[in-house]
Amino acid sequence: MRDIIWKNRARLWATTPDRHSLLEDVQGVLAGAMLASLGVTLFSAAGLLTGGTVGLAFLVHYATDIRFGLVFFLVNLPFYYLAFRRLGPAFTVKTFSAIALTAVLSDMMPRLFAFQSINPIAAALFGGLTVAAGMLALFRHRASLGGFGILALYLQDRFGWRAGFIQLAFDGMVLLASFFIATPFVILCSILGALVMNLVIAINHRNDRYIAM
């Protein structure tokens, strides 16, 4: 029994150059979700959209006034099967946790931060950068914000394609749909935010530069 306890403690704390400990994964998922939800709050305060399942959730949220967090959680449900089959149970559990935390925190943020006035261009730049930072933290701990991010990571692992550029293509399709509910200026700012977010990911996330699991 004592040996089992010590082994479990070792798994909790032990870390190597190519593997994160359980505590490191927990803080990585928490930090990624906090940063992503802050970026989402900046986008929302300026009435902006973005790509991926976050963008889909924004589209539904703006069109129906259903809470963003709830929509974001629900639209990601179909992607867990792909995550489990292609990227493993550990990735799926961490991704589910990241999505759930981001959904809850995104709905809580407006009660914690009050933006009386926010420039849409500034919201696009800082929101895109903040979401990208959150996603990078999640990617480095073998997690994502679900949806297209799961597919982008799978295609990068399978074919070596850059996850940021893959996500950029998907984001473009979502942003095209935004023409039905947003003004041209809002759409341009939203495109700017999506470009910032995906270029930061594309430049900074490469498996051959960061190998920890």
PDB file of C-alpha atoms in Angstrom:
ATOM      1  CA  MET A   1       0.000   0.000   0.000  1.00  0.00           C
ATOM      2  CA  ARG A   2       2.797   2.414   0.861  1.00  0.00           C
ATOM      3  CA  ASP A   3       4.477   1.703  -2.496  1.00  0.00           C
ATOM      4  CA  ILE A   4       1.236   2.504  -4.326  1.00  0.00           C
ATOM      5  CA  ILE A   5       0.898   5.792  -2.456  1.00  0.00           C
ATOM      6  CA  TRP A   6       4.460   6.788  -3.314  1.00  0.00           C
ATOM      7  CA  LYS A   7       3.923   5.870  -6.984  1.00  0.00           C
ATOM      8  CA  ASN A   8       0.798   8.035  -7.124  1.00  0.00           C
ATOM      9  CA  ARG A   9       2.687  10.914  -5.519  1.00  0.00           C
ATOM     10  CA  ALA A  10       5.454  10.474  -8.055  1.00  0.00           C
ATOM     11  CA  ARG A  11       2.960  10.730 -10.922  1.00  0.00           C
ATOM     12  CA  LEU A  12       1.577  13.902  -9.365  1.00  0.00           C
ATOM     13  CA  TRP A  13       4.921  15.682  -9.053  1.00  0.00           C
ATOM     14  CA  ALA A  14       7.349  13.903 -11.379  1.00  0.00           C
ATOM     15  CA  THR A  15       8.351  15.835 -14.473  1.00  0.00           C
ATOM     16  CA  THR A  16      10.914  15.199 -17.198  1.00  0.00           C
ATOM     17  CA  PRO A  17      12.090  17.187 -20.234  1.00  0.00           C
ATOM     18  CA  ASP A  18       9.627  15.264 -22.431  1.00  0.00           C
ATOM     19  CA  ARG A  19       6.685  14.749 -20.065  1.00  0.00           C
ATOM     20  CA  HIS A  20       4.582  17.031 -17.874  1.00  0.00           C
ATOM     21  CA  SER A  21       3.520  16.063 -14.364  1.00  0.00           C
ATOM     22  CA  LEU A  22      -0.164  15.951 -13.460  1.00  0.00           C
ATOM     23  CA  LEU A  23       0.112  19.238 -11.562  1.00  0.00           C
ATOM     24  CA  GLU A  24       1.779  20.896 -14.545  1.00  0.00           C
ATOM     25  CA  ASP A  25      -1.064  19.735 -16.781  1.00  0.00           C
ATOM     26  CA  VAL A  26      -3.653  21.066 -14.334  1.00  0.00           C
ATOM     27  CA  GLN A  27      -2.082  24.513 -14.182  1.00  0.00           C
ATOM     28  CA  GLY A  28      -1.602  24.535 -17.953  1.00  0.00           C
ATOM     29  CA  VAL A  29      -5.272  23.769 -18.613  1.00  0.00           C
ATOM     30  CA  LEU A  30      -6.395  26.303 -16.001  1.00  0.00           C
ATOM     31  CA  ALA A  31      -4.104  29.049 -17.320  1.00  0.00           C
ATOM     32  CA  GLY A  32      -5.124  28.348 -20.928  1.00  0.00           C
ATOM     33  CA  ALA A  33      -8.838  28.508 -20.076  1.00  0.00           C
ATOM     34  CA  MET A  34      -8.404  31.751 -18.114  1.00  0.00           C
ATOM     35  CA  LEU A  35      -6.518  33.454 -20.936  1.00  0.00           C
ATOM     36  CA  ALA A  36      -8.958  32.217 -23.573  1.00  0.00           C
ATOM     37  CA  SER A  37     -11.992  33.391 -21.609  1.00  0.00           C
ATOM     38  CA  LEU A  38     -10.413  36.826 -21.150  1.00  0.00           C
ATOM     39  CA  GLY A  39      -9.863  37.086 -24.908  1.00  0.00           C
ATOM     40  CA  VAL A  40     -13.445  35.984 -25.543  1.00  0.00           C
ATOM     41  CA  THR A  41     -14.632  38.713 -23.157  1.00  0.00           C
ATOM     42  CA  LEU A  42     -12.691  41.338 -25.120  1.00  0.00           C
ATOM     43  CA  PHE A  43     -14.230  40.124 -28.378  1.00  0.00           C
ATOM     44  CA  SER A  44     -17.718  40.089 -26.870  1.00  0.00           C
ATOM     45  CA  ALA A  45     -17.386  43.569 -25.348  1.00  0.00           C
ATOM     46  CA  ALA A  46     -16.716  44.967 -28.822  1.00  0.00           C
ATOM     47  CA  GLY A  47     -19.374  42.832 -30.525  1.00  0.00           C
ATOM     48  CA  LEU A  48     -16.727  40.978 -32.540  1.00  0.00           C
ATOM     49  CA  LEU A  49     -16.676  37.427 -33.835  1.00  0.00           C
ATOM     50  CA  THR A  50     -13.897  35.002 -34.606  1.00  0.00           C
ATOM     51  CA  GLY A  51     -13.443  31.611 -36.212  1.00  0.00           C
ATOM     52  CA  GLY A  52     -13.721  28.011 -35.089  1.00  0.00           C
ATOM     53  CA  THR A  53     -16.248  26.769 -32.586  1.00  0.00           C
ATOM     54  CA  VAL A  54     -15.751  29.992 -30.630  1.00  0.00           C
ATOM     55  CA  GLY A  55     -16.972  31.843 -33.721  1.00  0.00           C
ATOM     56  CA  LEU A  56     -19.886  29.448 -34.145  1.00  0.00           C
ATOM     57  CA  ALA A  57     -20.830  30.033 -30.519  1.00  0.00           C
ATOM     58  CA  PHE A  58     -20.644  33.801 -31.046  1.00  0.00           C
ATOM     59  CA  LEU A  59     -22.904  33.554 -34.110  1.00  0.00           C
ATOM     60  CA  VAL A  60     -25.551  31.653 -32.163  1.00  0.00           C
ATOM     61  CA  HIS A  61     -25.125  33.892 -29.107  1.00  0.00           C
ATOM     62  CA  TYR A  62     -25.593  37.123 -31.075  1.00  0.00           C
ATOM     63  CA  ALA A  63     -28.508  35.725 -33.101  1.00  0.00           C
ATOM     64  CA  THR A  64     -30.449  34.163 -30.203  1.00  0.00           C
ATOM     65  CA  ASP A  65     -29.069  35.799 -27.018  1.00  0.00           C
ATOM     66  CA  ILE A  66     -28.377  32.345 -25.548  1.00  0.00           C
ATOM     67  CA  ARG A  67     -25.398  32.477 -23.170  1.00  0.00           C
ATOM     68  CA  PHE A  68     -22.088  32.140 -25.005  1.00  0.00           C
ATOM     69  CA  GLY A  69     -20.658  29.637 -22.534  1.00  0.00           C
ATOM     70  CA  LEU A  70     -23.570  27.233 -22.936  1.00  0.00           C
ATOM     71  CA  VAL A  71     -23.472  27.391 -26.732  1.00  0.00           C
ATOM     72  CA  PHE A  72     -19.690  26.978 -26.795  1.00  0.00           C
ATOM     73  CA  PHE A  73     -19.900  23.876 -24.625  1.00  0.00           C
ATOM     74  CA  LEU A  74     -22.670  22.312 -26.721  1.00  0.00           C
ATOM     75  CA  VAL A  75     -21.173  22.925 -30.184  1.00  0.00           C
ATOM     76  CA  ASN A  76     -18.011  21.086 -29.141  1.00  0.00           C
ATOM     77  CA  LEU A  77     -19.775  17.879 -28.120  1.00  0.00           C
ATOM     78  CA  PRO A  78     -19.559  16.186 -31.565  1.00  0.00           C
ATOM     79  CA  PHE A  79     -15.761  16.578 -31.659  1.00  0.00           C
ATOM     80  CA  TYR A  80     -14.967  14.528 -28.561  1.00  0.00           C
ATOM     81  CA  TYR A  81     -15.331  11.268 -30.469  1.00  0.00           C
ATOM     82  CA  LEU A  82     -12.618  12.334 -32.934  1.00  0.00           C
ATOM     83  CA  ALA A  83     -10.445  13.473 -30.051  1.00  0.00           C
ATOM     84  CA  PHE A  84     -10.815  10.130 -28.271  1.00  0.00           C
ATOM     85  CA  ARG A  85     -10.279   7.984 -31.364  1.00  0.00           C
ATOM     86  CA  ARG A  86      -7.392   9.931 -32.879  1.00  0.00           C
ATOM     87  CA  LEU A  87      -5.632  11.727 -30.027  1.00  0.00           C
ATOM     88  CA  GLY A  88      -6.291   9.495 -27.013  1.00  0.00           C
ATOM     89  CA  PRO A  89      -8.201   9.607 -23.726  1.00  0.00           C
ATOM     90  CA  ALA A  90      -5.739  11.924 -21.938  1.00  0.00           C
ATOM     91  CA  PHE A  91      -6.081  14.562 -24.663  1.00  0.00           C
ATOM     92  CA  THR A  92      -9.861  14.186 -24.592  1.00  0.00           C
ATOM     93  CA  VAL A  93     -10.143  14.597 -20.820  1.00  0.00           C
ATOM     94  CA  LYS A  94      -7.875  17.654 -20.770  1.00  0.00           C
ATOM     95  CA  THR A  95      -9.707  19.202 -23.726  1.00  0.00           C
ATOM     96  CA  PHE A  96     -13.116  18.574 -22.151  1.00  0.00           C
ATOM     97  CA  SER A  97     -11.851  20.240 -18.955  1.00  0.00           C
ATOM     98  CA  ALA A  98     -10.474  23.224 -20.878  1.00  0.00           C
ATOM     99  CA  ILE A  99     -13.726  23.714 -22.800  1.00  0.00           C
ATOM    100  CA  ALA A 100     -15.877  23.427 -19.671  1.00  0.00           C
ATOM    101  CA  LEU A 101     -13.672  25.904 -17.779  1.00  0.00           C
ATOM    102  CA  THR A 102     -13.615  28.353 -20.688  1.00  0.00           C
ATOM    103  CA  ALA A 103     -17.399  28.127 -21.027  1.00  0.00           C
ATOM    104  CA  VAL A 104     -17.976  28.823 -17.320  1.00  0.00           C
ATOM    105  CA  LEU A 105     -15.353  31.581 -17.071  1.00  0.00           C
ATOM    106  CA  SER A 106     -16.596  33.316 -20.244  1.00  0.00           C
ATOM    107  CA  ASP A 107     -20.047  33.649 -18.701  1.00  0.00           C
ATOM    108  CA  MET A 108     -18.542  34.853 -15.405  1.00  0.00           C
ATOM    109  CA  MET A 109     -16.125  37.412 -16.855  1.00  0.00           C
ATOM    110  CA  PRO A 110     -18.708  40.169 -17.569  1.00  0.00           C
ATOM    111  CA  ARG A 111     -19.484  40.183 -13.838  1.00  0.00           C
ATOM    112  CA  LEU A 112     -15.789  40.619 -13.032  1.00  0.00           C
ATOM    113  CA  PHE A 113     -14.747  43.082 -15.764  1.00  0.00           C
ATOM    114  CA  ALA A 114     -16.818  46.083 -16.859  1.00  0.00           C
ATOM    115  CA  PHE A 115     -15.801  47.673 -20.186  1.00  0.00           C
ATOM    116  CA  GLN A 116     -17.501  51.058 -20.500  1.00  0.00           C
ATOM    117  CA  SER A 117     -15.852  51.685 -23.849  1.00  0.00           C
ATOM    118  CA  ILE A 118     -13.593  49.525 -25.978  1.00  0.00           C
ATOM    119  CA  ASN A 119     -12.140  50.201 -29.411  1.00  0.00           C
ATOM    120  CA  PRO A 120     -13.005  47.313 -31.761  1.00  0.00           C
ATOM    121  CA  ILE A 121      -9.535  47.335 -33.330  1.00  0.00           C
ATOM    122  CA  ALA A 122      -7.882  47.183 -29.904  1.00  0.00           C
ATOM    123  CA  ALA A 123     -10.296  44.411 -28.888  1.00  0.00           C
ATOM    124  CA  ALA A 124      -9.358  42.469 -32.027  1.00  0.00           C
ATOM    125  CA  LEU A 125      -5.614  42.828 -31.423  1.00  0.00           C
ATOM    126  CA  PHE A 126      -5.538  42.138 -27.698  1.00  0.00           C
ATOM    127  CA  GLY A 127      -8.369  39.610 -27.797  1.00  0.00           C
ATOM    128  CA  GLY A 128      -6.716  37.648 -30.597  1.00  0.00           C
ATOM    129  CA  LEU A 129      -3.367  37.695 -28.823  1.00  0.00           C
ATOM    130  CA  THR A 130      -4.886  36.617 -25.499  1.00  0.00           C
ATOM    131  CA  VAL A 131      -6.883  33.745 -26.989  1.00  0.00           C
ATOM    132  CA  ALA A 132      -3.765  32.611 -28.882  1.00  0.00           C
ATOM    133  CA  ALA A 133      -1.727  32.646 -25.670  1.00  0.00           C
ATOM    134  CA  GLY A 134      -4.375  30.515 -24.005  1.00  0.00           C
ATOM    135  CA  MET A 135      -4.457  28.056 -26.886  1.00  0.00           C
ATOM    136  CA  LEU A 136      -0.660  27.793 -26.906  1.00  0.00           C
ATOM    137  CA  ALA A 137      -0.722  26.910 -23.211  1.00  0.00           C
ATOM    138  CA  LEU A 138      -3.311  24.224 -23.944  1.00  0.00           C
ATOM    139  CA  PHE A 139      -1.461  22.877 -26.990  1.00  0.00           C
ATOM    140  CA  ARG A 140       1.735  22.514 -24.955  1.00  0.00           C
ATOM    141  CA  HIS A 141      -0.159  20.368 -22.475  1.00  0.00           C
ATOM    142  CA  ARG A 142      -1.776  18.249 -25.190  1.00  0.00           C
ATOM    143  CA  ALA A 143      -5.190  19.898 -24.975  1.00  0.00           C
ATOM    144  CA  SER A 144      -7.205  22.342 -27.079  1.00  0.00           C
ATOM    145  CA  LEU A 145     -10.368  24.420 -27.121  1.00  0.00           C
ATOM    146  CA  GLY A 146     -12.106  21.705 -29.096  1.00  0.00           C
ATOM    147  CA  GLY A 147     -13.825  21.704 -32.444  1.00  0.00           C
ATOM    148  CA  PHE A 148     -11.630  22.835 -35.288  1.00  0.00           C
ATOM    149  CA  GLY A 149      -8.672  22.972 -32.901  1.00  0.00           C
ATOM    150  CA  ILE A 150      -8.943  19.214 -32.388  1.00  0.00           C
ATOM    151  CA  LEU A 151      -9.063  18.654 -36.123  1.00  0.00           C
ATOM    152  CA  ALA A 152      -6.156  21.061 -36.697  1.00  0.00           C
ATOM    153  CA  LEU A 153      -3.991  19.270 -34.120  1.00  0.00           C
ATOM    154  CA  TYR A 154      -4.881  15.880 -35.597  1.00  0.00           C
ATOM    155  CA  LEU A 155      -3.947  17.009 -39.110  1.00  0.00           C
ATOM    156  CA  GLN A 156      -0.693  18.498 -37.823  1.00  0.00           C
ATOM    157  CA  ASP A 157       0.226  15.261 -36.034  1.00  0.00           C
ATOM    158  CA  ARG A 158      -0.859  13.111 -38.998  1.00  0.00           C
ATOM    159  CA  PHE A 159       0.465  15.095 -41.959  1.00  0.00           C
ATOM    160  CA  GLY A 160       2.808  17.727 -40.474  1.00  0.00           C
ATOM    161  CA  TRP A 161       0.581  20.602 -41.543  1.00  0.00           C
ATOM    162  CA  ARG A 162       0.820  23.719 -39.357  1.00  0.00           C
ATOM    163  CA  ALA A 163      -2.118  23.864 -36.933  1.00  0.00           C
ATOM    164  CA  GLY A 164      -2.403  27.657 -37.122  1.00  0.00           C
ATOM    165  CA  PHE A 165      -2.794  27.715 -40.906  1.00  0.00           C
ATOM    166  CA  ILE A 166      -5.330  24.891 -40.831  1.00  0.00           C
ATOM    167  CA  GLN A 167      -7.368  26.717 -38.227  1.00  0.00           C
ATOM    168  CA  LEU A 168      -7.119  29.918 -40.263  1.00  0.00           C
ATOM    169  CA  ALA A 169      -8.855  28.214 -43.199  1.00  0.00           C
ATOM    170  CA  PHE A 170     -11.686  26.966 -41.005  1.00  0.00           C
ATOM    171  CA  ASP A 171     -11.989  30.358 -39.345  1.00  0.00           C
ATOM    172  CA  GLY A 172     -12.423  32.009 -42.736  1.00  0.00           C
ATOM    173  CA  MET A 173     -15.481  29.872 -43.422  1.00  0.00           C
ATOM    174  CA  VAL A 174     -17.062  30.817 -40.112  1.00  0.00           C
ATOM    175  CA  LEU A 175     -16.338  34.500 -40.642  1.00  0.00           C
ATOM    176  CA  LEU A 176     -18.034  34.365 -44.036  1.00  0.00           C
ATOM    177  CA  ALA A 177     -21.236  33.401 -42.235  1.00  0.00           C
ATOM    178  CA  SER A 178     -20.910  36.491 -40.042  1.00  0.00           C
ATOM    179  CA  PHE A 179     -21.884  38.712 -42.989  1.00  0.00           C
ATOM    180  CA  PHE A 180     -25.491  37.820 -42.193  1.00  0.00           C
ATOM    181  CA  ILE A 181     -25.458  39.339 -38.686  1.00  0.00           C
ATOM    182  CA  ALA A 182     -22.661  41.942 -38.481  1.00  0.00           C
ATOM    183  CA  THR A 183     -21.650  45.217 -40.115  1.00  0.00           C
ATOM    184  CA  PRO A 184     -18.693  45.344 -42.533  1.00  0.00           C
ATOM    185  CA  PHE A 185     -16.550  47.213 -39.991  1.00  0.00           C
ATOM    186  CA  VAL A 186     -17.230  44.649 -37.269  1.00  0.00           C
ATOM    187  CA  ILE A 187     -16.413  41.859 -39.713  1.00  0.00           C
ATOM    188  CA  LEU A 188     -13.129  43.531 -40.707  1.00  0.00           C
ATOM    189  CA  CYS A 189     -12.141  43.877 -37.044  1.00  0.00           C
ATOM    190  CA  SER A 190     -13.161  40.255 -36.455  1.00  0.00           C
ATOM    191  CA  ILE A 191     -10.964  39.132 -39.356  1.00  0.00           C
ATOM    192  CA  LEU A 192      -8.088  41.122 -37.868  1.00  0.00           C
ATOM    193  CA  GLY A 193      -8.570  39.355 -34.535  1.00  0.00           C
ATOM    194  CA  ALA A 194      -8.668  35.940 -36.208  1.00  0.00           C
ATOM    195  CA  LEU A 195      -5.501  36.721 -38.179  1.00  0.00           C
ATOM    196  CA  VAL A 196      -3.645  37.804 -35.054  1.00  0.00           C
ATOM    197  CA  MET A 197      -4.783  34.723 -33.144  1.00  0.00           C
ATOM    198  CA  ASN A 198      -3.881  32.194 -35.830  1.00  0.00           C
ATOM    199  CA  LEU A 199      -0.601  33.785 -36.914  1.00  0.00           C
ATOM    200  CA  VAL A 200       0.604  33.821 -33.303  1.00  0.00           C
ATOM    201  CA  ILE A 201      -0.254  30.111 -33.049  1.00  0.00           C
ATOM    202  CA  ALA A 202       1.319  29.280 -36.410  1.00  0.00           C
ATOM    203  CA  ILE A 203       4.575  31.053 -35.563  1.00  0.00           C
ATOM    204  CA  ASN A 204       4.911  29.794 -31.996  1.00  0.00           C
ATOM    205  CA  HIS A 205       3.529  26.248 -32.048  1.00  0.00           C
ATOM    206  CA  ARG A 206       5.738  23.561 -33.607  1.00  0.00           C
ATOM    207  CA  ASN A 207       6.091  20.015 -32.354  1.00  0.00           C
ATOM    208  CA  ASP A 208       9.767  19.862 -33.306  1.00  0.00           C
ATOM    209  CA  ARG A 209      10.514  22.815 -31.019  1.00  0.00           C
ATOM    210  CA  TYR A 210       8.497  21.673 -28.032  1.00  0.00           C
ATOM    211  CA  ILE A 211       8.228  17.952 -27.344  1.00  0.00           C
ATOM    212  CA  ALA A 212       6.855  17.672 -23.792  1.00  0.00           C
ATOM    213  CA  MET A 213       3.705  15.558 -23.484  1.00  0.00           C
TER     214      MET A 213
END
